[in-house]
Tab-separated table of C-alpha atoms and ligand atoms in Angstrom:
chain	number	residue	atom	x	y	z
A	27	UNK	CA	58.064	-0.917	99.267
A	28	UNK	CA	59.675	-1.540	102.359
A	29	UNK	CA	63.575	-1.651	103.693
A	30	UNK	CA	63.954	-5.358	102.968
A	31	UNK	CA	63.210	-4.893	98.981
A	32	UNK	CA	65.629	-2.363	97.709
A	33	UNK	CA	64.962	-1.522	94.112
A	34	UNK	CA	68.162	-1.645	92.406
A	35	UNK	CA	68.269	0.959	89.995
A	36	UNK	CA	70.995	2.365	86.907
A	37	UNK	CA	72.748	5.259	88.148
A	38	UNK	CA	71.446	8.396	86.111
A	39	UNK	CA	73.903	10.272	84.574
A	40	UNK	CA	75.494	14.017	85.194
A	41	UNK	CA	77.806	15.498	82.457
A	42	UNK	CA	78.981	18.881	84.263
A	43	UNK	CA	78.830	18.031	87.972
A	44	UNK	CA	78.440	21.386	90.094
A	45	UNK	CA	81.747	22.346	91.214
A	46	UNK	CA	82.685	23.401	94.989
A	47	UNK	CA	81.475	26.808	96.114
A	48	UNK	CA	82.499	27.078	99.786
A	49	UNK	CA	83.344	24.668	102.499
A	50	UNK	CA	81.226	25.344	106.006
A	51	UNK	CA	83.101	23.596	109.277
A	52	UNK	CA	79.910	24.849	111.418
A	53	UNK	CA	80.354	26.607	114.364
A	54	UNK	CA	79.697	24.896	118.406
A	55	UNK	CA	76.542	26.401	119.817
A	56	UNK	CA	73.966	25.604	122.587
A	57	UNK	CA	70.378	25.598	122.790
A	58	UNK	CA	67.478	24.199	123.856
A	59	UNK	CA	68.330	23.879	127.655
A	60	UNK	CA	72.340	23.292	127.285
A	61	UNK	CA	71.658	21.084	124.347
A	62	UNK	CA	75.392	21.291	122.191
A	63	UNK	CA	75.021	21.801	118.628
A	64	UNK	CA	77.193	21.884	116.017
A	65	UNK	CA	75.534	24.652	113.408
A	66	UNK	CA	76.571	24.213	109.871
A	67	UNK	CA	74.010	26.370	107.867
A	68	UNK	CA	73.611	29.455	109.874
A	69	UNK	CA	71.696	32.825	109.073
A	70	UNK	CA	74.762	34.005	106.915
A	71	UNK	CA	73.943	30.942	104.818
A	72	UNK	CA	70.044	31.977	104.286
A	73	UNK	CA	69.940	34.320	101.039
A	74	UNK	CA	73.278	31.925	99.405
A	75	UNK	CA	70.596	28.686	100.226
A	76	UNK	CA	67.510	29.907	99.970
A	77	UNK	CA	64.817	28.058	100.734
A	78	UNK	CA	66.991	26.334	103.481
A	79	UNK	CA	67.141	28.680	107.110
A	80	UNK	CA	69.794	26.498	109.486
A	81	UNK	CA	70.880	22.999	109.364
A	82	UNK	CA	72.063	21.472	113.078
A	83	UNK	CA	73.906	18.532	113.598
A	84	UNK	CA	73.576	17.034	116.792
A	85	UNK	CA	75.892	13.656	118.152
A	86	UNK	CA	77.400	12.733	121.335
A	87	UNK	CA	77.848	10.105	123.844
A	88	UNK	CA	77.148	11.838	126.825
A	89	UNK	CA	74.210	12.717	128.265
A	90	UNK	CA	75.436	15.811	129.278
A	91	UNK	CA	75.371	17.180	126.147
A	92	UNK	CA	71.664	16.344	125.582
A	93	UNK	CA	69.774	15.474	128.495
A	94	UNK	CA	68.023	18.962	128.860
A	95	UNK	CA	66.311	18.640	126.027
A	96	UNK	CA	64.170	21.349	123.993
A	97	UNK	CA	61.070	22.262	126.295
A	98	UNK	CA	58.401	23.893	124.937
A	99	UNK	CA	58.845	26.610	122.668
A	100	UNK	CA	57.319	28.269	119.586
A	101	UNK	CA	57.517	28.011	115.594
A	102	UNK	CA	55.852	30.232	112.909
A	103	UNK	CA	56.330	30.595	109.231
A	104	UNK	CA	58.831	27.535	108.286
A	105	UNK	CA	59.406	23.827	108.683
A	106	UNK	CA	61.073	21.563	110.706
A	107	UNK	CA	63.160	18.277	109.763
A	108	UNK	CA	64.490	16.176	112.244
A	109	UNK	CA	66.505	12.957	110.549
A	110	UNK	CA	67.837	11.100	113.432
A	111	UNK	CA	70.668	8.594	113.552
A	112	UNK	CA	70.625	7.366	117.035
A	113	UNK	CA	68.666	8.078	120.141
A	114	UNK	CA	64.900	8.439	121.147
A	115	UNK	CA	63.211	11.381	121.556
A	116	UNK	CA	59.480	12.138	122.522
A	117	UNK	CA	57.616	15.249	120.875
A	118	UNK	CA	55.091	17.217	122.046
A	119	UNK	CA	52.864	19.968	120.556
A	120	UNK	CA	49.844	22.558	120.678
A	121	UNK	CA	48.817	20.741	118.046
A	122	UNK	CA	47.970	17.677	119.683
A	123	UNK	CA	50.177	15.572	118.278
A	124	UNK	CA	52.730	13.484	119.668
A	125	UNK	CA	55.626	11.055	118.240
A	126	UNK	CA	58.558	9.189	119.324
A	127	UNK	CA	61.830	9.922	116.870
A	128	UNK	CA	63.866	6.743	116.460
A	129	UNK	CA	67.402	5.486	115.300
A	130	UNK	CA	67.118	6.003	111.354
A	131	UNK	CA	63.446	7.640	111.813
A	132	UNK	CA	62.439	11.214	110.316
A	133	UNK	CA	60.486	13.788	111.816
A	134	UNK	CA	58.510	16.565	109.453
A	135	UNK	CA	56.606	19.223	111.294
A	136	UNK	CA	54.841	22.125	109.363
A	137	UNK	CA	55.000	24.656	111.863
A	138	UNK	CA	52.521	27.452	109.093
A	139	UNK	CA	50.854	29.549	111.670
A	140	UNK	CA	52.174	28.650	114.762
A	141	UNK	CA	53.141	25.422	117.239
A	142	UNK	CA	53.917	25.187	120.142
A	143	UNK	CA	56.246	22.163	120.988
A	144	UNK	CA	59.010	20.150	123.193
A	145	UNK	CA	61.701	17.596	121.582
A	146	UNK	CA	63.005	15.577	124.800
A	147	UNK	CA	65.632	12.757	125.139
A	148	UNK	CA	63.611	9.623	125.906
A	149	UNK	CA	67.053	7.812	127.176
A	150	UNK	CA	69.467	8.879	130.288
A	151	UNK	CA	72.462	7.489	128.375
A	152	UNK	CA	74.263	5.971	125.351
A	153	UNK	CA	73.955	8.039	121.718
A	154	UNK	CA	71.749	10.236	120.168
A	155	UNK	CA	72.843	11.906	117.357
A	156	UNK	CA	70.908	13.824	113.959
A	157	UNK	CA	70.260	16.618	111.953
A	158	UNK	CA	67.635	18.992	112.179
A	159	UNK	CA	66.843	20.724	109.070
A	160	UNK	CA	64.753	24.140	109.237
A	161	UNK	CA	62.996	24.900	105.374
A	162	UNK	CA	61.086	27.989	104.336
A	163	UNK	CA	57.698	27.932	103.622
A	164	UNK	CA	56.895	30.406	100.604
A	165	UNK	CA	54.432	33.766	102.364
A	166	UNK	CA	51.381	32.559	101.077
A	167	UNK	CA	51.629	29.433	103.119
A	168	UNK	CA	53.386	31.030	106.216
A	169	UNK	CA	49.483	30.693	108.283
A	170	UNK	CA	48.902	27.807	106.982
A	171	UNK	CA	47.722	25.173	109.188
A	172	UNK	CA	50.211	22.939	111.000
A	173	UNK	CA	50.911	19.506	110.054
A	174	UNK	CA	53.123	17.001	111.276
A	175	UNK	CA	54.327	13.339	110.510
A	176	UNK	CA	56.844	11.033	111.832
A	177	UNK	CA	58.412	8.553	109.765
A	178	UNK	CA	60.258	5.417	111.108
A	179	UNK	CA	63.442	3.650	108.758
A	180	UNK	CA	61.257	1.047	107.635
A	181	UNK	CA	58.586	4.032	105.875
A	182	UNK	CA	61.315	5.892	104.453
A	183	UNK	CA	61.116	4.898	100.733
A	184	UNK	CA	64.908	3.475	99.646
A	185	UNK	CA	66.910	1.972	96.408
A	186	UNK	CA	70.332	1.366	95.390
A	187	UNK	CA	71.907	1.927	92.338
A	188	UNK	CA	73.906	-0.047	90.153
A	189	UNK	CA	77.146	2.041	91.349
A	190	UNK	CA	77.112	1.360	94.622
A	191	UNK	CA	74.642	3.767	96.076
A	192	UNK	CA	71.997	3.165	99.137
A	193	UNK	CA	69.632	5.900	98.898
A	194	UNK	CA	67.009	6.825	100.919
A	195	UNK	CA	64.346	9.501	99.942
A	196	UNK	CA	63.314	12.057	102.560
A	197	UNK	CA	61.672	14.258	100.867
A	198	UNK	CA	61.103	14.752	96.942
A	199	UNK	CA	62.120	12.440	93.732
A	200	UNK	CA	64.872	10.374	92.992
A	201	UNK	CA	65.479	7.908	90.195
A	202	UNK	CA	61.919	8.035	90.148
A	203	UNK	CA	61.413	6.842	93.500
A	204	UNK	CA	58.960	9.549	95.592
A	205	UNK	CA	58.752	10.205	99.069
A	206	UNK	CA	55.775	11.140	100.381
A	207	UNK	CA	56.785	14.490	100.953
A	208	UNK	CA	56.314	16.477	98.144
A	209	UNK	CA	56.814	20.650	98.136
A	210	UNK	CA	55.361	22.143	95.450
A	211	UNK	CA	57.189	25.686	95.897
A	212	UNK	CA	60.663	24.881	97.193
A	213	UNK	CA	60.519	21.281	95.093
A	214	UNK	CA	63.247	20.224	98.343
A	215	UNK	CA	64.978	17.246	97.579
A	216	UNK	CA	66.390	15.807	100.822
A	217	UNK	CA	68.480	12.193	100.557
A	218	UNK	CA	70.558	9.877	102.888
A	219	UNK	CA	73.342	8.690	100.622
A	220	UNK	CA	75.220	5.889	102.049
A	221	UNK	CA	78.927	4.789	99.809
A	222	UNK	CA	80.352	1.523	99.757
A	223	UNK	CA	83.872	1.328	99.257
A	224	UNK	CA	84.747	2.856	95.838
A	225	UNK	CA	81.010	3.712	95.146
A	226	UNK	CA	79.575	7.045	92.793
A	227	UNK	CA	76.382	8.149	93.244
A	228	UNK	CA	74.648	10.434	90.627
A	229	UNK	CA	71.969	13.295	91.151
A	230	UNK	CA	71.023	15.782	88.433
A	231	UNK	CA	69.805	19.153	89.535
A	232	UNK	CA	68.370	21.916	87.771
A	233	UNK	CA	70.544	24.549	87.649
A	234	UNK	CA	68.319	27.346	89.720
A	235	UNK	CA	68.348	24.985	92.751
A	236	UNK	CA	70.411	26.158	95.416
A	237	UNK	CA	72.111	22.765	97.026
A	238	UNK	CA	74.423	21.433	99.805
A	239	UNK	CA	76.371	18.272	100.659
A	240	UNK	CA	76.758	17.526	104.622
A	241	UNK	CA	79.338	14.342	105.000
A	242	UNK	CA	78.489	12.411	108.508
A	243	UNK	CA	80.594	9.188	108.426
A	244	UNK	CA	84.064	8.712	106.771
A	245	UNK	CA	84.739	10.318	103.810
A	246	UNK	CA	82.675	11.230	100.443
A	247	UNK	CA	84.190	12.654	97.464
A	248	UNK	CA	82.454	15.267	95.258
A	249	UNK	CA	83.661	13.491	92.040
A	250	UNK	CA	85.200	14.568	88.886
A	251	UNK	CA	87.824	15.801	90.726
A	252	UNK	CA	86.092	18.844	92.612
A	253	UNK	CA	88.409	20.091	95.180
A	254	UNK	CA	87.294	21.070	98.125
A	255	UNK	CA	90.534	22.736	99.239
A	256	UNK	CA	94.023	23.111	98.857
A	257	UNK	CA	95.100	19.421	97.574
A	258	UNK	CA	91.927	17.879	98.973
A	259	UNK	CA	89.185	16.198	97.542
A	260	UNK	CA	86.991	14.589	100.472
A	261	UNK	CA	84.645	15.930	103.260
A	262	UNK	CA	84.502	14.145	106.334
A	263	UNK	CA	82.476	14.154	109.788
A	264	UNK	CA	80.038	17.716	109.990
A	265	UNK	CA	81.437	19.276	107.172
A	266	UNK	CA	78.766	20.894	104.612
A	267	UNK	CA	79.571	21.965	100.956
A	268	UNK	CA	77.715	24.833	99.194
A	269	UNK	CA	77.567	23.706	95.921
A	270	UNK	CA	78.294	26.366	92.901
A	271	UNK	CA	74.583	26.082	90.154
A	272	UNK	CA	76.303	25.960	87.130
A	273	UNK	CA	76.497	22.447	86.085
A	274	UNK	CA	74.159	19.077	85.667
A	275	UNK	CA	73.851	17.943	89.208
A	276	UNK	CA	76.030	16.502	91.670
A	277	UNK	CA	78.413	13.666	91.570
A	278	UNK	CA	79.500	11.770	95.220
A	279	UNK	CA	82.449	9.006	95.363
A	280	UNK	CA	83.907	7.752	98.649
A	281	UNK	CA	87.522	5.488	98.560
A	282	UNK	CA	86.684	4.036	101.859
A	283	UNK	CA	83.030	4.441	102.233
A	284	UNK	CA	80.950	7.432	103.493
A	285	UNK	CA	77.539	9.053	103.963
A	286	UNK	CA	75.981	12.149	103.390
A	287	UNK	CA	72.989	14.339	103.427
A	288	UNK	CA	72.014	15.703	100.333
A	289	UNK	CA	69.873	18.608	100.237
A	290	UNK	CA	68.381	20.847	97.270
A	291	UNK	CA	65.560	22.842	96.529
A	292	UNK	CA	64.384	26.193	94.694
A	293	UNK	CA	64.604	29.534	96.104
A	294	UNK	CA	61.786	30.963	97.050
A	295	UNK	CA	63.395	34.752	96.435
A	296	UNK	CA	61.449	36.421	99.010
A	297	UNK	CA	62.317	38.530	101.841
A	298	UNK	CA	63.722	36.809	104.944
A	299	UNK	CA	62.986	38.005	108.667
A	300	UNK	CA	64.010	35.671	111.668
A	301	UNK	CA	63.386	36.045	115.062
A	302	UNK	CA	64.627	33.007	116.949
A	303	UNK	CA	61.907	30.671	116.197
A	304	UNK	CA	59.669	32.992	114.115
A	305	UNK	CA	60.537	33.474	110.401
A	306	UNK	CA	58.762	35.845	108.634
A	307	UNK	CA	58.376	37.834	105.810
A	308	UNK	CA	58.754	40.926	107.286
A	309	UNK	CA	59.336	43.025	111.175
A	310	UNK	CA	55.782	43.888	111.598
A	311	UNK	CA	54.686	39.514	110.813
A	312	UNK	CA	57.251	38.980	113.449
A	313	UNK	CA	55.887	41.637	115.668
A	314	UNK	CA	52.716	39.647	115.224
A	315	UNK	CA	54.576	36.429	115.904
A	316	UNK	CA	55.677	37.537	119.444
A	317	UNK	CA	52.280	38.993	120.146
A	318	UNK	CA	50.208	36.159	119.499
A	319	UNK	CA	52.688	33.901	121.220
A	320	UNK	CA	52.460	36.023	124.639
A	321	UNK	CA	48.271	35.945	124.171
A	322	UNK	CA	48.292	32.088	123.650
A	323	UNK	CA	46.867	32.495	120.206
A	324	UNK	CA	49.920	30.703	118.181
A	325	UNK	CA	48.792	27.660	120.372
A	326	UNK	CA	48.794	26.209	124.131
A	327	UNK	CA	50.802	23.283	125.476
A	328	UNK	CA	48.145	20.812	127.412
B	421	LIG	MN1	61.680	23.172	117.799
């Protein structure tokens, strides 16, 4: 399948949407060198959305804000999803891989035992702007080996549905339409949901799968009336919503149009130890981390 042959597809149906848990704003950081983040799942977020460890969004207009770039630094014991919506950037790693991320393009990286790697603006002006998604692996994959692919728009696998709904799969199932990532122990769901004007989209969840909503143009509507605060119903620009796990699944509408990130998965339940760029199961793996990253054995930049 490819983006010119959208599958249209019947809506599937929820019956008790999730209701609204907890509305996240995100919080302004920096990092990288001077790169300005806004941080909307944070490590307060990590036992409540388990398997999920920090979700960034990035987006400005000025190179300021992003020209330094991430140079080289470590990862151990999770993965990485970058998703972006405009910009280039070149990657790097220990690995030996390398990739340019594009406007609409998707990055996975498997960081298991250890990568080294740099993420760096391949453009001195105009936009870039994404989301970088950091998911647990489960301990008995933590060394595993690395792996990384990069995915451009046209290999992301996409449909509509009969409600108004352009859906792209990042990773897991939807209306029966797979990505190619699969993960067997968090079974993450990650989809770009784009609105028209007065569109519903429809996603049942099981009920043990911890989930958020992250709204990134206009405004989207958890539906059947879910309020999301006093007197108001719709999310707009950077905002994420924890969603309560009672219920079906998760219902979006927009009145104007909207998109949003959609991300779900199973907790893993196990403990959680981060150190910056290491997360581990436990003080003395991190202690590990550090070590083997100071003697060159999580990997060497060439
Ligand atoms: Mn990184």
């Amino acid at each position: 399948m490819n983006a010119r042959t959208p599958l249209l597809l019947t809506s599937e149906s929820v019956i008790a949407p999730r209701r609204v848990e907890q509305v996240v704003t995100g919080r302004a950081v920096t990092d990288g060198d001077g790169v300005r983040i806004n941080r909307v799942l944070t490590q307060t977020h990590q036992r409540r959305l388990d398997p999920f460890l920090m979700l960034d969004i990035f987006g400005s207009d000025s190179a300021a804000d992003y020209i330094g770039g991430f140079p080289s630094h470590p990862h151990r014991g999770f993965e990485t999803v970058t998703f972006m919506l405009d910009g280039r950037m070149r990657h790097h790693d220990s690995a030996g891989n390398e990739g340019l991320l594009e406007p609409g393009g998707v990055q996975w990286m498997t960081a298991g035992r250890g990568v080294i790697h740099s993420e760096m603006p391949e453009q001195e002006e105009g936009r870039m702007e994404g989301f970088q998604l950091w998911l647990n692996l489960p301990a008995k994959e933590k060394m595993c080996a690395p792996w990384y692919r990069d995915f451009t728009a046209a290999d992301l696998v996409r449909f509509e549905t009969d409600t108004g709904a352009k859906v792209q799969v990042i990773a897991g199932t939807s209306h029966g339409v797979a990505s190619v990532v699969q993960r067997e122990a968090t079974q993450v769901l990650y989809l770009d949901i784009e609105l028209a004007p007065g569109a519903r989209f429809s996603q049942p969840l099981p009920a043990g799968h911890n989930a958020f909503v992250c709204a990134y143009r206009r405004e989207v509507r958890l539906g059947e009336g879910a309020q999301v605060g006093a007197g108001e119903t719709a999310i707009g620009h950077g905002q994420m919503v924890i969603l309560a796990n009672e219920g079906d699944g998760v219902v979006l509408e927009s009145t104007t149009g909207g998109r949003a990130i959609l991300v779900a998965g199973r907790p893993l339940g196990e403990p959680i130890v981060q150190y910056g760029p290491f997360v581990m199961n436990s003080q003395a793996e991190i202690h590990q981390a550090m070590a083997d990253f100071r003697t060159g054995r999580l990997g060497t930049m060439t």
